[in-house]
Amino acid sequence: MNSDMPQDKLILIFGLSAVTAFFLLSLVRIFRLSRANSRLRVESAKMEKQAVLQQIEVTAIHHDSMSWRAKTQRQFDALRSELSHRLLQVDQGGANALKEMDAMHQQTLAVALAKVSELEAALAAKPPAFTPPAFTPPAPVAAALPKPPPPPSSLPALPAMDTLRIQSLETELAAAKAEILNARQQNSTLQRALLIARRRLPVAAVRKSPPKSMARCA
């Protein structure tokens, strides 16, 4: 029995030493875990502060984006109304210009046609060449009378005067036709300019529209 005592003491000492070692290890582990826990608490507090700051920043950015979007929408609406007003003004101005041009064209055509009709009537009513009747005196008187002198060469003959009148009428007729052609060309030029102006205004409106798309993206 005495020989068994040292073995029991050794077992007890070994057991106590093992328990003490495990206890010390657990204390060290608990200490490390407490330090890690305290460090995590500090980091958690920092993360919470950062999350709050980021939430505030995100809210401010969202508010700024909404205000910018509303401002851009107002600017776009104002621009669209202005462009619509300008388009209406251009349409009204073009319509008035076309009306005035048509009135002027019709008036010019009426004047030119009246002048042409007058010229045609004057040409149609041209008087025939005057041929005076031949005077034949009696034979003894005709033999006794001398021959009449020839007419002076300074006065033009009637056919030559009629030719000059016809040429002047034809010149006026050509001028009237040229005036009608010029009025038609001016009318076509004005219509082409109005069409180009109508085509340019929608392009300007489309070019001004990207702020709305950017605001939608925001």
JSON list of C-alpha atoms in Angstrom, two decimals:
[
{"chain": "A", "resi": 1, "resn": "MET", "atom": "CA", "xyz": [0.00, 0.00, 0.00]},
{"chain": "A", "resi": 2, "resn": "ASN", "atom": "CA", "xyz": [2.94, 2.31, 0.72]},
{"chain": "A", "resi": 3, "resn": "SER", "atom": "CA", "xyz": [4.25, 1.58, -2.73]},
{"chain": "A", "resi": 4, "resn": "ASP", "atom": "CA", "xyz": [0.94, 2.73, -4.22]},
{"chain": "A", "resi": 5, "resn": "MET", "atom": "CA", "xyz": [0.96, 6.11, -2.49]},
{"chain": "A", "resi": 6, "resn": "PRO", "atom": "CA", "xyz": [3.65, 7.77, -4.59]},
{"chain": "A", "resi": 7, "resn": "GLN", "atom": "CA", "xyz": [1.83, 6.70, -7.72]},
{"chain": "A", "resi": 8, "resn": "ASP", "atom": "CA", "xyz": [-1.40, 8.30, -6.46]},
{"chain": "A", "resi": 9, "resn": "LYS", "atom": "CA", "xyz": [0.49, 11.44, -5.58]},
{"chain": "A", "resi": 10, "resn": "LEU", "atom": "CA", "xyz": [2.04, 11.48, -9.02]},
{"chain": "A", "resi": 11, "resn": "ILE", "atom": "CA", "xyz": [-1.33, 11.01, -10.65]},
{"chain": "A", "resi": 12, "resn": "LEU", "atom": "CA", "xyz": [-2.80, 13.77, -8.50]},
{"chain": "A", "resi": 13, "resn": "ILE", "atom": "CA", "xyz": [0.10, 16.08, -9.24]},
{"chain": "A", "resi": 14, "resn": "PHE", "atom": "CA", "xyz": [-0.15, 15.32, -12.94]},
{"chain": "A", "resi": 15, "resn": "GLY", "atom": "CA", "xyz": [-3.91, 15.90, -12.87]},
{"chain": "A", "resi": 16, "resn": "LEU", "atom": "CA", "xyz": [-3.53, 19.13, -10.91]},
{"chain": "A", "resi": 17, "resn": "SER", "atom": "CA", "xyz": [-0.81, 20.33, -13.25]},
{"chain": "A", "resi": 18, "resn": "ALA", "atom": "CA", "xyz": [-2.98, 19.51, -16.28]},
{"chain": "A", "resi": 19, "resn": "VAL", "atom": "CA", "xyz": [-5.99, 21.27, -14.74]},
{"chain": "A", "resi": 20, "resn": "THR", "atom": "CA", "xyz": [-3.79, 24.26, -13.86]},
{"chain": "A", "resi": 21, "resn": "ALA", "atom": "CA", "xyz": [-2.38, 24.38, -17.39]},
{"chain": "A", "resi": 22, "resn": "PHE", "atom": "CA", "xyz": [-5.85, 24.21, -18.92]},
{"chain": "A", "resi": 23, "resn": "PHE", "atom": "CA", "xyz": [-7.05, 26.89, -16.50]},
{"chain": "A", "resi": 24, "resn": "LEU", "atom": "CA", "xyz": [-4.16, 29.15, -17.43]},
{"chain": "A", "resi": 25, "resn": "LEU", "atom": "CA", "xyz": [-4.82, 28.52, -21.11]},
{"chain": "A", "resi": 26, "resn": "SER", "atom": "CA", "xyz": [-8.49, 29.33, -20.63]},
{"chain": "A", "resi": 27, "resn": "LEU", "atom": "CA", "xyz": [-7.54, 32.53, -18.77]},
{"chain": "A", "resi": 28, "resn": "VAL", "atom": "CA", "xyz": [-5.21, 33.51, -21.59]},
{"chain": "A", "resi": 29, "resn": "ARG", "atom": "CA", "xyz": [-7.89, 32.68, -24.12]},
{"chain": "A", "resi": 30, "resn": "ILE", "atom": "CA", "xyz": [-10.50, 34.66, -22.19]},
{"chain": "A", "resi": 31, "resn": "PHE", "atom": "CA", "xyz": [-8.13, 37.63, -21.95]},
{"chain": "A", "resi": 32, "resn": "ARG", "atom": "CA", "xyz": [-7.43, 37.54, -25.66]},
{"chain": "A", "resi": 33, "resn": "LEU", "atom": "CA", "xyz": [-11.11, 37.16, -26.45]},
{"chain": "A", "resi": 34, "resn": "SER", "atom": "CA", "xyz": [-11.95, 40.13, -24.20]},
{"chain": "A", "resi": 35, "resn": "ARG", "atom": "CA", "xyz": [-9.33, 42.25, -25.94]},
{"chain": "A", "resi": 36, "resn": "ALA", "atom": "CA", "xyz": [-10.63, 41.17, -29.31]},
{"chain": "A", "resi": 37, "resn": "ASN", "atom": "CA", "xyz": [-14.18, 41.85, -28.15]},
{"chain": "A", "resi": 38, "resn": "SER", "atom": "CA", "xyz": [-13.27, 45.35, -26.93]},
{"chain": "A", "resi": 39, "resn": "ARG", "atom": "CA", "xyz": [-11.46, 46.04, -30.20]},
{"chain": "A", "resi": 40, "resn": "LEU", "atom": "CA", "xyz": [-14.46, 44.82, -32.16]},
{"chain": "A", "resi": 41, "resn": "ARG", "atom": "CA", "xyz": [-16.74, 47.02, -30.07]},
{"chain": "A", "resi": 42, "resn": "VAL", "atom": "CA", "xyz": [-14.60, 50.06, -30.88]},
{"chain": "A", "resi": 43, "resn": "GLU", "atom": "CA", "xyz": [-14.56, 49.14, -34.57]},
{"chain": "A", "resi": 44, "resn": "SER", "atom": "CA", "xyz": [-18.30, 48.50, -34.47]},
{"chain": "A", "resi": 45, "resn": "ALA", "atom": "CA", "xyz": [-18.86, 51.95, -32.99]},
{"chain": "A", "resi": 46, "resn": "LYS", "atom": "CA", "xyz": [-16.65, 53.46, -35.72]},
{"chain": "A", "resi": 47, "resn": "MET", "atom": "CA", "xyz": [-18.51, 51.52, -38.38]},
{"chain": "A", "resi": 48, "resn": "GLU", "atom": "CA", "xyz": [-21.84, 52.69, -36.99]},
{"chain": "A", "resi": 49, "resn": "LYS", "atom": "CA", "xyz": [-20.62, 56.29, -37.09]},
{"chain": "A", "resi": 50, "resn": "GLN", "atom": "CA", "xyz": [-19.39, 55.82, -40.65]},
{"chain": "A", "resi": 51, "resn": "ALA", "atom": "CA", "xyz": [-22.70, 54.21, -41.60]},
{"chain": "A", "resi": 52, "resn": "VAL", "atom": "CA", "xyz": [-24.60, 57.16, -40.12]},
{"chain": "A", "resi": 53, "resn": "LEU", "atom": "CA", "xyz": [-22.32, 59.63, -41.93]},
{"chain": "A", "resi": 54, "resn": "GLN", "atom": "CA", "xyz": [-22.69, 57.72, -45.19]},
{"chain": "A", "resi": 55, "resn": "GLN", "atom": "CA", "xyz": [-26.45, 57.63, -44.74]},
{"chain": "A", "resi": 56, "resn": "ILE", "atom": "CA", "xyz": [-26.49, 61.39, -44.18]},
{"chain": "A", "resi": 57, "resn": "GLU", "atom": "CA", "xyz": [-24.26, 61.88, -47.22]},
{"chain": "A", "resi": 58, "resn": "VAL", "atom": "CA", "xyz": [-26.43, 59.62, -49.35]},
{"chain": "A", "resi": 59, "resn": "THR", "atom": "CA", "xyz": [-29.53, 61.50, -48.21]},
{"chain": "A", "resi": 60, "resn": "ALA", "atom": "CA", "xyz": [-27.89, 64.83, -49.06]},
{"chain": "A", "resi": 61, "resn": "ILE", "atom": "CA", "xyz": [-26.80, 63.51, -52.47]},
{"chain": "A", "resi": 62, "resn": "HIS", "atom": "CA", "xyz": [-30.30, 62.21, -53.13]},
{"chain": "A", "resi": 63, "resn": "HIS", "atom": "CA", "xyz": [-31.78, 65.54, -52.10]},
{"chain": "A", "resi": 64, "resn": "ASP", "atom": "CA", "xyz": [-29.32, 67.40, -54.33]},
{"chain": "A", "resi": 65, "resn": "SER", "atom": "CA", "xyz": [-30.04, 65.08, -57.23]},
{"chain": "A", "resi": 66, "resn": "MET", "atom": "CA", "xyz": [-33.79, 65.53, -56.79]},
{"chain": "A", "resi": 67, "resn": "SER", "atom": "CA", "xyz": [-33.44, 69.32, -56.61]},
{"chain": "A", "resi": 68, "resn": "TRP", "atom": "CA", "xyz": [-31.14, 69.29, -59.66]},
{"chain": "A", "resi": 69, "resn": "ARG", "atom": "CA", "xyz": [-33.60, 67.09, -61.50]},
{"chain": "A", "resi": 70, "resn": "ALA", "atom": "CA", "xyz": [-36.48, 69.41, -60.64]},
{"chain": "A", "resi": 71, "resn": "LYS", "atom": "CA", "xyz": [-34.41, 72.43, -61.71]},
{"chain": "A", "resi": 72, "resn": "THR", "atom": "CA", "xyz": [-33.43, 70.72, -64.96]},
{"chain": "A", "resi": 73, "resn": "GLN", "atom": "CA", "xyz": [-37.06, 69.76, -65.58]},
{"chain": "A", "resi": 74, "resn": "ARG", "atom": "CA", "xyz": [-38.16, 73.35, -65.04]},
{"chain": "A", "resi": 75, "resn": "GLN", "atom": "CA", "xyz": [-35.43, 74.62, -67.38]},
{"chain": "A", "resi": 76, "resn": "PHE", "atom": "CA", "xyz": [-36.39, 72.04, -69.99]},
{"chain": "A", "resi": 77, "resn": "ASP", "atom": "CA", "xyz": [-40.08, 72.94, -69.70]},
{"chain": "A", "resi": 78, "resn": "ALA", "atom": "CA", "xyz": [-39.22, 76.64, -70.02]},
{"chain": "A", "resi": 79, "resn": "LEU", "atom": "CA", "xyz": [-37.01, 75.89, -73.02]},
{"chain": "A", "resi": 80, "resn": "ARG", "atom": "CA", "xyz": [-39.68, 73.75, -74.63]},
{"chain": "A", "resi": 81, "resn": "SER", "atom": "CA", "xyz": [-42.35, 76.41, -74.11]},
{"chain": "A", "resi": 82, "resn": "GLU", "atom": "CA", "xyz": [-39.99, 79.05, -75.50]},
{"chain": "A", "resi": 83, "resn": "LEU", "atom": "CA", "xyz": [-39.19, 76.93, -78.53]},
{"chain": "A", "resi": 84, "resn": "SER", "atom": "CA", "xyz": [-42.89, 76.20, -79.03]},
{"chain": "A", "resi": 85, "resn": "HIS", "atom": "CA", "xyz": [-43.65, 79.91, -78.80]},
{"chain": "A", "resi": 86, "resn": "ARG", "atom": "CA", "xyz": [-40.88, 80.70, -81.27]},
{"chain": "A", "resi": 87, "resn": "LEU", "atom": "CA", "xyz": [-42.12, 77.97, -83.59]},
{"chain": "A", "resi": 88, "resn": "LEU", "atom": "CA", "xyz": [-45.62, 79.43, -83.45]},
{"chain": "A", "resi": 89, "resn": "GLN", "atom": "CA", "xyz": [-44.22, 82.89, -84.11]},
{"chain": "A", "resi": 90, "resn": "VAL", "atom": "CA", "xyz": [-42.17, 81.58, -87.04]},
{"chain": "A", "resi": 91, "resn": "ASP", "atom": "CA", "xyz": [-45.19, 79.74, -88.41]},
{"chain": "A", "resi": 92, "resn": "GLN", "atom": "CA", "xyz": [-47.37, 82.82, -88.05]},
{"chain": "A", "resi": 93, "resn": "GLY", "atom": "CA", "xyz": [-44.68, 85.05, -89.57]},
{"chain": "A", "resi": 94, "resn": "GLY", "atom": "CA", "xyz": [-44.17, 82.59, -92.40]},
{"chain": "A", "resi": 95, "resn": "ALA", "atom": "CA", "xyz": [-47.91, 82.34, -92.99]},
{"chain": "A", "resi": 96, "resn": "ASN", "atom": "CA", "xyz": [-48.25, 86.13, -92.96]},
{"chain": "A", "resi": 97, "resn": "ALA", "atom": "CA", "xyz": [-45.23, 86.46, -95.25]},
{"chain": "A", "resi": 98, "resn": "LEU", "atom": "CA", "xyz": [-46.71, 83.86, -97.59]},
{"chain": "A", "resi": 99, "resn": "LYS", "atom": "CA", "xyz": [-50.03, 85.67, -97.55]},
{"chain": "A", "resi": 100, "resn": "GLU", "atom": "CA", "xyz": [-48.36, 88.99, -98.25]},
{"chain": "A", "resi": 101, "resn": "MET", "atom": "CA", "xyz": [-46.20, 87.40, -100.93]},
{"chain": "A", "resi": 102, "resn": "ASP", "atom": "CA", "xyz": [-49.23, 85.74, -102.50]},
{"chain": "A", "resi": 103, "resn": "ALA", "atom": "CA", "xyz": [-51.12, 89.04, -102.38]},
{"chain": "A", "resi": 104, "resn": "MET", "atom": "CA", "xyz": [-48.19, 90.88, -103.91]},
{"chain": "A", "resi": 105, "resn": "HIS", "atom": "CA", "xyz": [-47.76, 88.10, -106.44]},
{"chain": "A", "resi": 106, "resn": "GLN", "atom": "CA", "xyz": [-51.44, 88.16, -107.33]},
{"chain": "A", "resi": 107, "resn": "GLN", "atom": "CA", "xyz": [-51.38, 91.95, -107.53]},
{"chain": "A", "resi": 108, "resn": "THR", "atom": "CA", "xyz": [-48.25, 91.88, -109.69]},
{"chain": "A", "resi": 109, "resn": "LEU", "atom": "CA", "xyz": [-49.78, 89.17, -111.86]},
{"chain": "A", "resi": 110, "resn": "ALA", "atom": "CA", "xyz": [-52.99, 91.16, -112.17]},
{"chain": "A", "resi": 111, "resn": "VAL", "atom": "CA", "xyz": [-51.09, 94.31, -113.12]},
{"chain": "A", "resi": 112, "resn": "ALA", "atom": "CA", "xyz": [-48.87, 92.39, -115.52]},
{"chain": "A", "resi": 113, "resn": "LEU", "atom": "CA", "xyz": [-51.83, 90.57, -117.04]},
{"chain": "A", "resi": 114, "resn": "ALA", "atom": "CA", "xyz": [-53.70, 93.86, -117.40]},
{"chain": "A", "resi": 115, "resn": "LYS", "atom": "CA", "xyz": [-50.66, 95.39, -119.04]},
{"chain": "A", "resi": 116, "resn": "VAL", "atom": "CA", "xyz": [-50.28, 92.35, -121.30]},
{"chain": "A", "resi": 117, "resn": "SER", "atom": "CA", "xyz": [-53.96, 92.51, -122.22]},
{"chain": "A", "resi": 118, "resn": "GLU", "atom": "CA", "xyz": [-53.62, 96.21, -122.93]},
{"chain": "A", "resi": 119, "resn": "LEU", "atom": "CA", "xyz": [-50.56, 95.56, -125.07]},
{"chain": "A", "resi": 120, "resn": "GLU", "atom": "CA", "xyz": [-52.29, 92.74, -126.89]},
{"chain": "A", "resi": 121, "resn": "ALA", "atom": "CA", "xyz": [-55.37, 94.93, -127.41]},
{"chain": "A", "resi": 122, "resn": "ALA", "atom": "CA", "xyz": [-53.14, 97.74, -128.66]},
{"chain": "A", "resi": 123, "resn": "LEU", "atom": "CA", "xyz": [-51.41, 95.36, -131.02]},
{"chain": "A", "resi": 124, "resn": "ALA", "atom": "CA", "xyz": [-54.74, 93.97, -132.20]},
{"chain": "A", "resi": 125, "resn": "ALA", "atom": "CA", "xyz": [-56.23, 97.43, -132.69]},
{"chain": "A", "resi": 126, "resn": "LYS", "atom": "CA", "xyz": [-53.28, 98.71, -134.71]},
{"chain": "A", "resi": 127, "resn": "PRO", "atom": "CA", "xyz": [-54.57, 101.22, -137.30]},
{"chain": "A", "resi": 128, "resn": "PRO", "atom": "CA", "xyz": [-53.93, 100.32, -140.96]},
{"chain": "A", "resi": 129, "resn": "ALA", "atom": "CA", "xyz": [-51.47, 102.29, -143.00]},
{"chain": "A", "resi": 130, "resn": "PHE", "atom": "CA", "xyz": [-53.06, 105.41, -144.44]},
{"chain": "A", "resi": 131, "resn": "THR", "atom": "CA", "xyz": [-53.06, 105.49, -148.21]},
{"chain": "A", "resi": 132, "resn": "PRO", "atom": "CA", "xyz": [-54.45, 108.78, -149.59]},
{"chain": "A", "resi": 133, "resn": "PRO", "atom": "CA", "xyz": [-56.62, 108.49, -152.67]},
{"chain": "A", "resi": 134, "resn": "ALA", "atom": "CA", "xyz": [-54.99, 109.37, -155.92]},
{"chain": "A", "resi": 135, "resn": "PHE", "atom": "CA", "xyz": [-56.11, 112.67, -157.36]},
{"chain": "A", "resi": 136, "resn": "THR", "atom": "CA", "xyz": [-56.37, 112.66, -161.14]},
{"chain": "A", "resi": 137, "resn": "PRO", "atom": "CA", "xyz": [-57.01, 116.10, -162.53]},
{"chain": "A", "resi": 138, "resn": "PRO", "atom": "CA", "xyz": [-58.47, 116.51, -165.97]},
{"chain": "A", "resi": 139, "resn": "ALA", "atom": "CA", "xyz": [-56.22, 115.90, -168.88]},
{"chain": "A", "resi": 140, "resn": "PRO", "atom": "CA", "xyz": [-55.68, 119.47, -170.05]},
{"chain": "A", "resi": 141, "resn": "VAL", "atom": "CA", "xyz": [-55.30, 120.76, -166.46]},
{"chain": "A", "resi": 142, "resn": "ALA", "atom": "CA", "xyz": [-52.97, 117.92, -165.54]},
{"chain": "A", "resi": 143, "resn": "ALA", "atom": "CA", "xyz": [-50.82, 118.69, -168.51]},
{"chain": "A", "resi": 144, "resn": "ALA", "atom": "CA", "xyz": [-50.73, 122.38, -167.67]},
{"chain": "A", "resi": 145, "resn": "LEU", "atom": "CA", "xyz": [-49.98, 121.98, -163.94]},
{"chain": "A", "resi": 146, "resn": "PRO", "atom": "CA", "xyz": [-46.44, 121.23, -162.86]},
{"chain": "A", "resi": 147, "resn": "LYS", "atom": "CA", "xyz": [-45.57, 118.13, -160.86]},
{"chain": "A", "resi": 148, "resn": "PRO", "atom": "CA", "xyz": [-45.95, 118.48, -157.07]},
{"chain": "A", "resi": 149, "resn": "PRO", "atom": "CA", "xyz": [-42.72, 118.54, -155.09]},
{"chain": "A", "resi": 150, "resn": "PRO", "atom": "CA", "xyz": [-41.80, 115.33, -153.20]},
{"chain": "A", "resi": 151, "resn": "PRO", "atom": "CA", "xyz": [-42.63, 115.19, -149.45]},
{"chain": "A", "resi": 152, "resn": "PRO", "atom": "CA", "xyz": [-39.86, 116.25, -147.11]},
{"chain": "A", "resi": 153, "resn": "SER", "atom": "CA", "xyz": [-37.59, 113.42, -146.01]},
{"chain": "A", "resi": 154, "resn": "SER", "atom": "CA", "xyz": [-37.54, 114.54, -142.36]},
{"chain": "A", "resi": 155, "resn": "LEU", "atom": "CA", "xyz": [-41.02, 113.16, -141.61]},
{"chain": "A", "resi": 156, "resn": "PRO", "atom": "CA", "xyz": [-41.08, 109.34, -141.11]},
{"chain": "A", "resi": 157, "resn": "ALA", "atom": "CA", "xyz": [-43.50, 107.27, -143.04]},
{"chain": "A", "resi": 158, "resn": "LEU", "atom": "CA", "xyz": [-46.53, 105.81, -141.31]},
{"chain": "A", "resi": 159, "resn": "PRO", "atom": "CA", "xyz": [-45.42, 102.19, -141.62]},
{"chain": "A", "resi": 160, "resn": "ALA", "atom": "CA", "xyz": [-42.12, 103.07, -139.89]},
{"chain": "A", "resi": 161, "resn": "MET", "atom": "CA", "xyz": [-44.00, 104.70, -136.96]},
{"chain": "A", "resi": 162, "resn": "ASP", "atom": "CA", "xyz": [-46.22, 101.63, -136.63]},
{"chain": "A", "resi": 163, "resn": "THR", "atom": "CA", "xyz": [-43.13, 99.42, -136.55]},
{"chain": "A", "resi": 164, "resn": "LEU", "atom": "CA", "xyz": [-41.58, 101.50, -133.76]},
{"chain": "A", "resi": 165, "resn": "ARG", "atom": "CA", "xyz": [-44.83, 101.34, -131.80]},
{"chain": "A", "resi": 166, "resn": "ILE", "atom": "CA", "xyz": [-45.04, 97.57, -132.20]},
{"chain": "A", "resi": 167, "resn": "GLN", "atom": "CA", "xyz": [-41.43, 97.19, -131.07]},
{"chain": "A", "resi": 168, "resn": "SER", "atom": "CA", "xyz": [-42.06, 99.31, -127.97]},
{"chain": "A", "resi": 169, "resn": "LEU", "atom": "CA", "xyz": [-45.17, 97.27, -127.15]},
{"chain": "A", "resi": 170, "resn": "GLU", "atom": "CA", "xyz": [-43.22, 94.04, -127.56]},
{"chain": "A", "resi": 171, "resn": "THR", "atom": "CA", "xyz": [-40.48, 95.42, -125.26]},
{"chain": "A", "resi": 172, "resn": "GLU", "atom": "CA", "xyz": [-43.05, 96.27, -122.59]},
{"chain": "A", "resi": 173, "resn": "LEU", "atom": "CA", "xyz": [-44.60, 92.81, -122.98]},
{"chain": "A", "resi": 174, "resn": "ALA", "atom": "CA", "xyz": [-41.19, 91.15, -122.47]},
{"chain": "A", "resi": 175, "resn": "ALA", "atom": "CA", "xyz": [-40.54, 93.33, -119.40]},
{"chain": "A", "resi": 176, "resn": "ALA", "atom": "CA", "xyz": [-43.92, 92.35, -117.93]},
{"chain": "A", "resi": 177, "resn": "LYS", "atom": "CA", "xyz": [-43.19, 88.67, -118.50]},
{"chain": "A", "resi": 178, "resn": "ALA", "atom": "CA", "xyz": [-39.75, 89.06, -116.84]},
{"chain": "A", "resi": 179, "resn": "GLU", "atom": "CA", "xyz": [-41.41, 90.79, -113.87]},
{"chain": "A", "resi": 180, "resn": "ILE", "atom": "CA", "xyz": [-43.90, 87.92, -113.51]},
{"chain": "A", "resi": 181, "resn": "LEU", "atom": "CA", "xyz": [-41.05, 85.38, -113.64]},
{"chain": "A", "resi": 182, "resn": "ASN", "atom": "CA", "xyz": [-39.10, 87.33, -110.99]},
{"chain": "A", "resi": 183, "resn": "ALA", "atom": "CA", "xyz": [-42.14, 87.41, -108.69]},
{"chain": "A", "resi": 184, "resn": "ARG", "atom": "CA", "xyz": [-42.57, 83.64, -109.05]},
{"chain": "A", "resi": 185, "resn": "GLN", "atom": "CA", "xyz": [-38.89, 83.06, -108.23]},
{"chain": "A", "resi": 186, "resn": "GLN", "atom": "CA", "xyz": [-39.15, 85.26, -105.11]},
{"chain": "A", "resi": 187, "resn": "ASN", "atom": "CA", "xyz": [-42.23, 83.34, -104.00]},
{"chain": "A", "resi": 188, "resn": "SER", "atom": "CA", "xyz": [-40.46, 79.97, -104.39]},
{"chain": "A", "resi": 189, "resn": "THR", "atom": "CA", "xyz": [-37.39, 81.31, -102.52]},
{"chain": "A", "resi": 190, "resn": "LEU", "atom": "CA", "xyz": [-39.54, 82.49, -99.61]},
{"chain": "A", "resi": 191, "resn": "GLN", "atom": "CA", "xyz": [-41.35, 79.14, -99.42]},
{"chain": "A", "resi": 192, "resn": "ARG", "atom": "CA", "xyz": [-38.00, 77.29, -99.39]},
{"chain": "A", "resi": 193, "resn": "ALA", "atom": "CA", "xyz": [-36.65, 79.53, -96.59]},
{"chain": "A", "resi": 194, "resn": "LEU", "atom": "CA", "xyz": [-39.80, 78.95, -94.52]},
{"chain": "A", "resi": 195, "resn": "LEU", "atom": "CA", "xyz": [-39.50, 75.18, -95.00]},
{"chain": "A", "resi": 196, "resn": "ILE", "atom": "CA", "xyz": [-35.83, 75.26, -93.88]},
{"chain": "A", "resi": 197, "resn": "ALA", "atom": "CA", "xyz": [-36.77, 77.32, -90.80]},
{"chain": "A", "resi": 198, "resn": "ARG", "atom": "CA", "xyz": [-39.49, 74.80, -89.88]},
{"chain": "A", "resi": 199, "resn": "ARG", "atom": "CA", "xyz": [-37.03, 71.94, -90.22]},
{"chain": "A", "resi": 200, "resn": "ARG", "atom": "CA", "xyz": [-34.36, 73.62, -88.08]},
{"chain": "A", "resi": 201, "resn": "LEU", "atom": "CA", "xyz": [-36.55, 74.35, -85.05]},
{"chain": "A", "resi": 202, "resn": "PRO", "atom": "CA", "xyz": [-37.35, 70.65, -84.12]},
{"chain": "A", "resi": 203, "resn": "VAL", "atom": "CA", "xyz": [-33.62, 69.86, -84.45]},
{"chain": "A", "resi": 204, "resn": "ALA", "atom": "CA", "xyz": [-32.78, 72.56, -81.92]},
{"chain": "A", "resi": 205, "resn": "ALA", "atom": "CA", "xyz": [-35.42, 71.18, -79.57]},
{"chain": "A", "resi": 206, "resn": "VAL", "atom": "CA", "xyz": [-33.99, 67.66, -79.85]},
{"chain": "A", "resi": 207, "resn": "ARG", "atom": "CA", "xyz": [-30.48, 68.96, -79.18]},
{"chain": "A", "resi": 208, "resn": "LYS", "atom": "CA", "xyz": [-31.67, 70.70, -76.03]},
{"chain": "A", "resi": 209, "resn": "SER", "atom": "CA", "xyz": [-33.40, 67.54, -74.70]},
{"chain": "A", "resi": 210, "resn": "PRO", "atom": "CA", "xyz": [-30.36, 65.58, -73.21]},
{"chain": "A", "resi": 211, "resn": "PRO", "atom": "CA", "xyz": [-30.67, 67.31, -69.77]},
{"chain": "A", "resi": 212, "resn": "LYS", "atom": "CA", "xyz": [-33.99, 65.52, -69.30]},
{"chain": "A", "resi": 213, "resn": "SER", "atom": "CA", "xyz": [-32.44, 62.14, -70.04]},
{"chain": "A", "resi": 214, "resn": "MET", "atom": "CA", "xyz": [-29.54, 62.91, -67.68]},
{"chain": "A", "resi": 215, "resn": "ALA", "atom": "CA", "xyz": [-31.99, 63.85, -64.98]},
{"chain": "A", "resi": 216, "resn": "ARG", "atom": "CA", "xyz": [-33.85, 60.56, -65.48]},
{"chain": "A", "resi": 217, "resn": "CYS", "atom": "CA", "xyz": [-30.60, 58.67, -65.18]},
{"chain": "A", "resi": 218, "resn": "ALA", "atom": "CA", "xyz": [-29.82, 60.50, -61.91]}
]
